[in-house]
XYZ file of C-alpha atoms in Angstrom:
287
model
C 136.406 45.038 57.488
C 134.840 45.556 60.899
C 133.908 41.889 61.149
C 137.451 40.885 60.166
C 138.967 43.057 62.889
C 136.485 41.779 65.429
C 137.221 38.145 64.539
C 140.961 38.752 64.788
C 140.478 40.398 68.153
C 138.615 37.443 69.580
C 141.092 34.999 68.024
C 143.905 36.718 69.883
C 141.798 36.920 73.043
C 139.947 33.624 72.858
C 139.703 33.313 76.623
C 135.992 33.212 77.454
C 136.409 34.789 80.915
C 138.159 37.789 79.383
C 135.358 38.262 76.876
C 132.751 38.015 79.627
C 134.614 40.570 81.739
C 134.807 42.970 78.796
C 131.061 42.770 78.207
C 130.309 43.080 81.914
C 132.504 46.179 82.126
C 130.736 47.711 79.121
C 127.323 46.954 80.633
C 128.306 48.488 83.971
C 129.662 51.655 82.318
C 126.510 51.950 80.209
C 124.287 51.636 83.282
C 126.348 54.248 85.108
C 125.968 56.606 82.144
C 122.189 56.214 81.756
C 121.295 55.982 85.461
C 120.983 59.772 85.950
C 118.637 59.978 82.951
C 116.501 57.122 84.268
C 116.453 58.773 87.694
C 115.238 62.051 86.180
C 112.576 60.152 84.217
C 111.348 58.501 87.414
C 111.224 61.875 89.185
C 109.287 63.414 86.298
C 106.660 60.649 86.470
C 106.217 60.730 90.255
C 103.295 62.559 91.856
C 104.300 65.326 94.265
C 103.512 63.195 97.323
C 106.027 60.551 96.166
C 108.804 62.863 95.022
C 111.232 61.769 97.741
C 110.383 58.091 97.547
C 113.328 55.706 97.927
C 111.902 53.290 95.358
C 114.284 52.336 92.558
C 111.489 51.650 90.078
C 111.931 53.499 86.784
C 108.150 53.689 86.349
C 106.955 54.695 89.830
C 103.683 53.677 91.412
C 100.808 55.958 90.389
C 102.950 57.395 87.586
C 101.490 60.556 86.104
C 102.095 62.911 83.177
C 101.056 65.876 85.306
C 104.599 67.229 85.585
C 105.041 67.208 81.802
C 101.718 69.014 81.395
C 102.769 71.557 84.011
C 106.057 72.117 82.185
C 104.107 73.375 79.167
C 101.386 75.277 81.010
C 102.806 76.633 84.275
C 106.233 77.839 83.155
C 107.560 79.570 80.039
C 109.266 76.423 78.770
C 108.606 77.008 75.074
C 109.893 80.577 75.338
C 113.100 79.266 76.914
C 113.390 76.587 74.225
C 112.942 79.197 71.502
C 115.566 81.512 73.019
C 118.059 78.674 73.447
C 117.417 77.315 69.951
C 117.793 80.771 68.405
C 121.082 81.585 70.095
C 122.456 78.036 69.634
C 121.688 77.900 65.911
C 123.025 81.412 65.374
C 126.199 80.531 67.287
C 126.630 77.370 65.209
C 126.216 79.175 61.880
C 128.588 82.021 62.788
C 131.132 79.587 64.238
C 131.135 77.415 61.116
C 131.560 80.458 58.881
C 134.616 81.766 60.715
C 136.081 78.346 61.528
C 135.858 76.968 57.982
C 137.329 80.043 56.317
C 140.063 80.544 58.914
C 140.835 76.828 59.119
C 141.152 76.610 55.346
C 143.451 79.643 55.271
C 145.697 78.160 57.966
C 145.755 74.832 56.127
C 146.392 75.961 52.561
C 148.203 79.298 52.707
C 151.589 80.323 54.063
C 151.686 83.803 55.597
C 153.493 85.757 58.290
C 152.268 84.826 61.750
C 150.649 81.566 60.674
C 152.351 79.401 63.298
C 152.045 82.073 65.957
C 148.355 82.463 65.206
C 147.710 78.767 65.754
C 149.564 78.916 69.060
C 147.532 81.932 70.173
C 144.321 80.071 69.354
C 145.519 77.156 71.446
C 146.527 79.371 74.377
C 143.089 81.002 74.497
C 141.599 77.608 75.331
C 143.676 77.390 78.505
C 141.772 80.128 80.334
C 138.353 79.593 81.939
C 135.404 81.563 80.601
C 134.829 83.128 84.024
C 138.004 85.196 83.561
C 136.373 87.292 80.839
C 132.997 87.797 82.525
C 133.784 91.189 84.076
C 135.455 92.804 81.027
C 132.843 91.209 78.779
C 130.015 92.643 80.858
C 131.614 96.099 80.825
C 132.227 95.930 77.062
C 128.692 94.862 76.162
C 127.188 97.410 78.562
C 129.219 100.226 76.981
C 128.087 99.048 73.538
C 124.463 98.986 74.728
C 124.288 95.253 74.054
C 123.346 94.166 77.558
C 120.016 92.328 77.777
C 120.014 91.578 74.047
C 119.687 87.907 73.215
C 121.647 87.965 69.958
C 124.575 89.642 71.750
C 125.280 86.307 73.461
C 126.708 85.158 70.133
C 129.787 87.326 70.751
C 131.086 85.470 73.848
C 129.846 82.086 72.657
C 131.528 82.294 69.261
C 134.731 83.689 70.737
C 135.065 80.652 73.007
C 134.101 78.017 70.419
C 135.867 79.291 67.290
C 139.487 78.578 68.384
C 138.806 74.874 68.941
C 136.769 74.662 65.732
C 139.576 76.270 63.718
C 142.066 73.742 65.075
C 139.679 70.886 64.313
C 138.871 71.967 60.763
C 142.432 72.982 59.948
C 143.601 69.497 60.894
C 140.915 67.902 58.744
C 141.620 70.158 55.771
C 145.250 69.027 55.991
C 144.126 65.453 55.263
C 142.352 66.429 52.040
C 144.742 65.968 49.092
C 145.662 69.263 47.453
C 145.556 67.481 44.093
C 141.749 67.457 44.305
C 141.694 71.246 44.400
C 144.353 71.508 41.716
C 142.195 69.373 39.426
C 139.279 71.717 40.077
C 141.435 74.747 39.270
C 142.458 73.133 35.981
C 138.771 72.659 35.155
C 138.197 76.373 35.680
C 136.823 76.468 39.230
C 137.535 79.554 41.297
C 138.992 79.303 44.790
C 135.622 80.030 46.389
C 133.782 77.497 44.245
C 136.408 74.846 44.911
C 136.173 75.502 48.630
C 132.365 75.504 48.659
C 131.633 72.606 46.290
C 134.588 70.291 46.913
C 136.400 70.945 50.187
C 133.376 71.505 52.424
C 131.436 68.409 51.247
C 134.536 66.293 51.898
C 134.764 67.798 55.387
C 131.324 66.740 56.622
C 132.675 64.689 59.554
C 134.682 67.630 60.902
C 131.808 70.029 60.230
C 129.465 67.730 62.144
C 131.771 67.645 65.163
C 132.244 71.421 65.090
C 128.483 71.938 64.762
C 127.676 69.697 67.716
C 130.402 71.334 69.803
C 129.160 74.857 69.027
C 125.478 74.006 69.467
C 125.982 72.173 72.746
C 128.205 74.922 74.100
C 125.512 77.553 73.560
C 122.575 75.291 74.453
C 123.851 74.346 77.906
C 125.778 77.514 78.855
C 124.657 79.174 82.085
C 127.269 81.503 83.600
C 127.535 84.037 80.766
C 123.787 84.277 80.182
C 123.243 84.647 83.935
C 125.499 87.702 83.987
C 124.355 89.352 80.750
C 120.609 88.635 80.618
C 118.178 90.083 83.178
C 114.937 90.273 81.196
C 112.872 87.166 82.009
C 111.470 87.021 78.465
C 115.033 86.473 77.192
C 115.919 83.621 79.545
C 117.468 80.550 77.965
C 116.815 77.012 79.174
C 119.581 76.748 81.803
C 118.656 80.109 83.303
C 114.931 79.398 83.109
C 115.240 76.036 84.847
C 117.053 77.684 87.747
C 113.971 79.838 88.392
C 112.141 76.656 89.410
C 114.390 76.458 92.466
C 112.755 78.597 95.122
C 114.176 79.708 98.447
C 111.968 77.330 100.420
C 110.627 74.959 97.800
C 111.734 73.463 94.476
C 109.373 72.019 91.892
C 111.456 68.903 91.327
C 108.804 67.112 89.290
C 108.321 69.981 86.845
C 112.074 70.582 86.836
C 112.764 66.954 85.872
C 110.079 66.932 83.183
C 111.377 70.172 81.661
C 114.954 68.862 81.759
C 113.943 65.734 79.833
C 112.058 67.780 77.249
C 115.097 69.987 76.658
C 117.236 66.948 75.856
C 115.090 66.037 72.840
C 116.416 68.729 70.418
C 119.998 67.796 71.243
C 119.292 64.105 70.644
C 117.627 64.883 67.309
C 120.607 66.941 66.136
C 123.035 64.234 67.203
C 121.059 61.551 65.347
C 120.957 63.692 62.201
C 124.692 64.392 62.268
C 125.873 61.037 63.618
C 126.134 59.471 60.159
C 128.736 62.089 59.262
C 130.878 61.316 62.302
C 133.004 58.880 60.334
C 136.373 60.001 59.089
C 138.160 58.950 55.945
C 135.768 60.298 53.342
C 138.716 61.479 51.257
C 140.200 58.017 50.892
C 140.006 57.045 47.274
C 139.088 60.561 46.126
C 142.249 60.738 44.046
C 143.122 57.904 41.750
C 146.736 56.988 41.958
């Protein structure tokens, strides 16, 4: 099907210059997107005496792995990775639990305040997270939750869940109700139908919601900067900032650590990327 669409596209646009321009534009946009990563890689491989070199070489002269070694030995990188991974995974799990159940309820059931609830969820996304920093800090301090790593789940989930509910509710709407009705006829309970039929069919939406929740917690800085003061609880964004001194910044170590922190995110994206294809429900019900 993809080849058919591609052939039709080029038949309608058989002008060679147009095709060349399209590919050139794609190449330029790709280079613009990956240039910062290549620049960070070059900085991570440079010795300290060449850190501010104007060379455009990706692999600099006298390239060294010293900065990567220093990232593991001179700073608490693995502690920061652990803290970020813990809070990101916990945020993802809690978000998926609330988003799937709430999204399914909004999709399948009719109740008072259903439409208003969806609007409220949408409105909450219109306000920046910085607006809730002061009341959030006061609330968590009064609850004796300040400087507790797991307490970060509260603000993270509260900001991610509304979008995830909207996303999953929309995807649940595309799943034919007749599939669930067939399961009910076969004796499945509502919970079993939801867990064994609806959720497996919703893998693309679950993958998107998971990536969104994980990335939101993994890269968040402002909230953790306000709520966490114990250095042993620093997450990656907050820990990397400590490498910036008042008079000197360890740019080589900073760049190496930044590249290392990208690896978990890339792994998760690769694992979930095969689910980022919609239309799994097509053909589920025989007409």
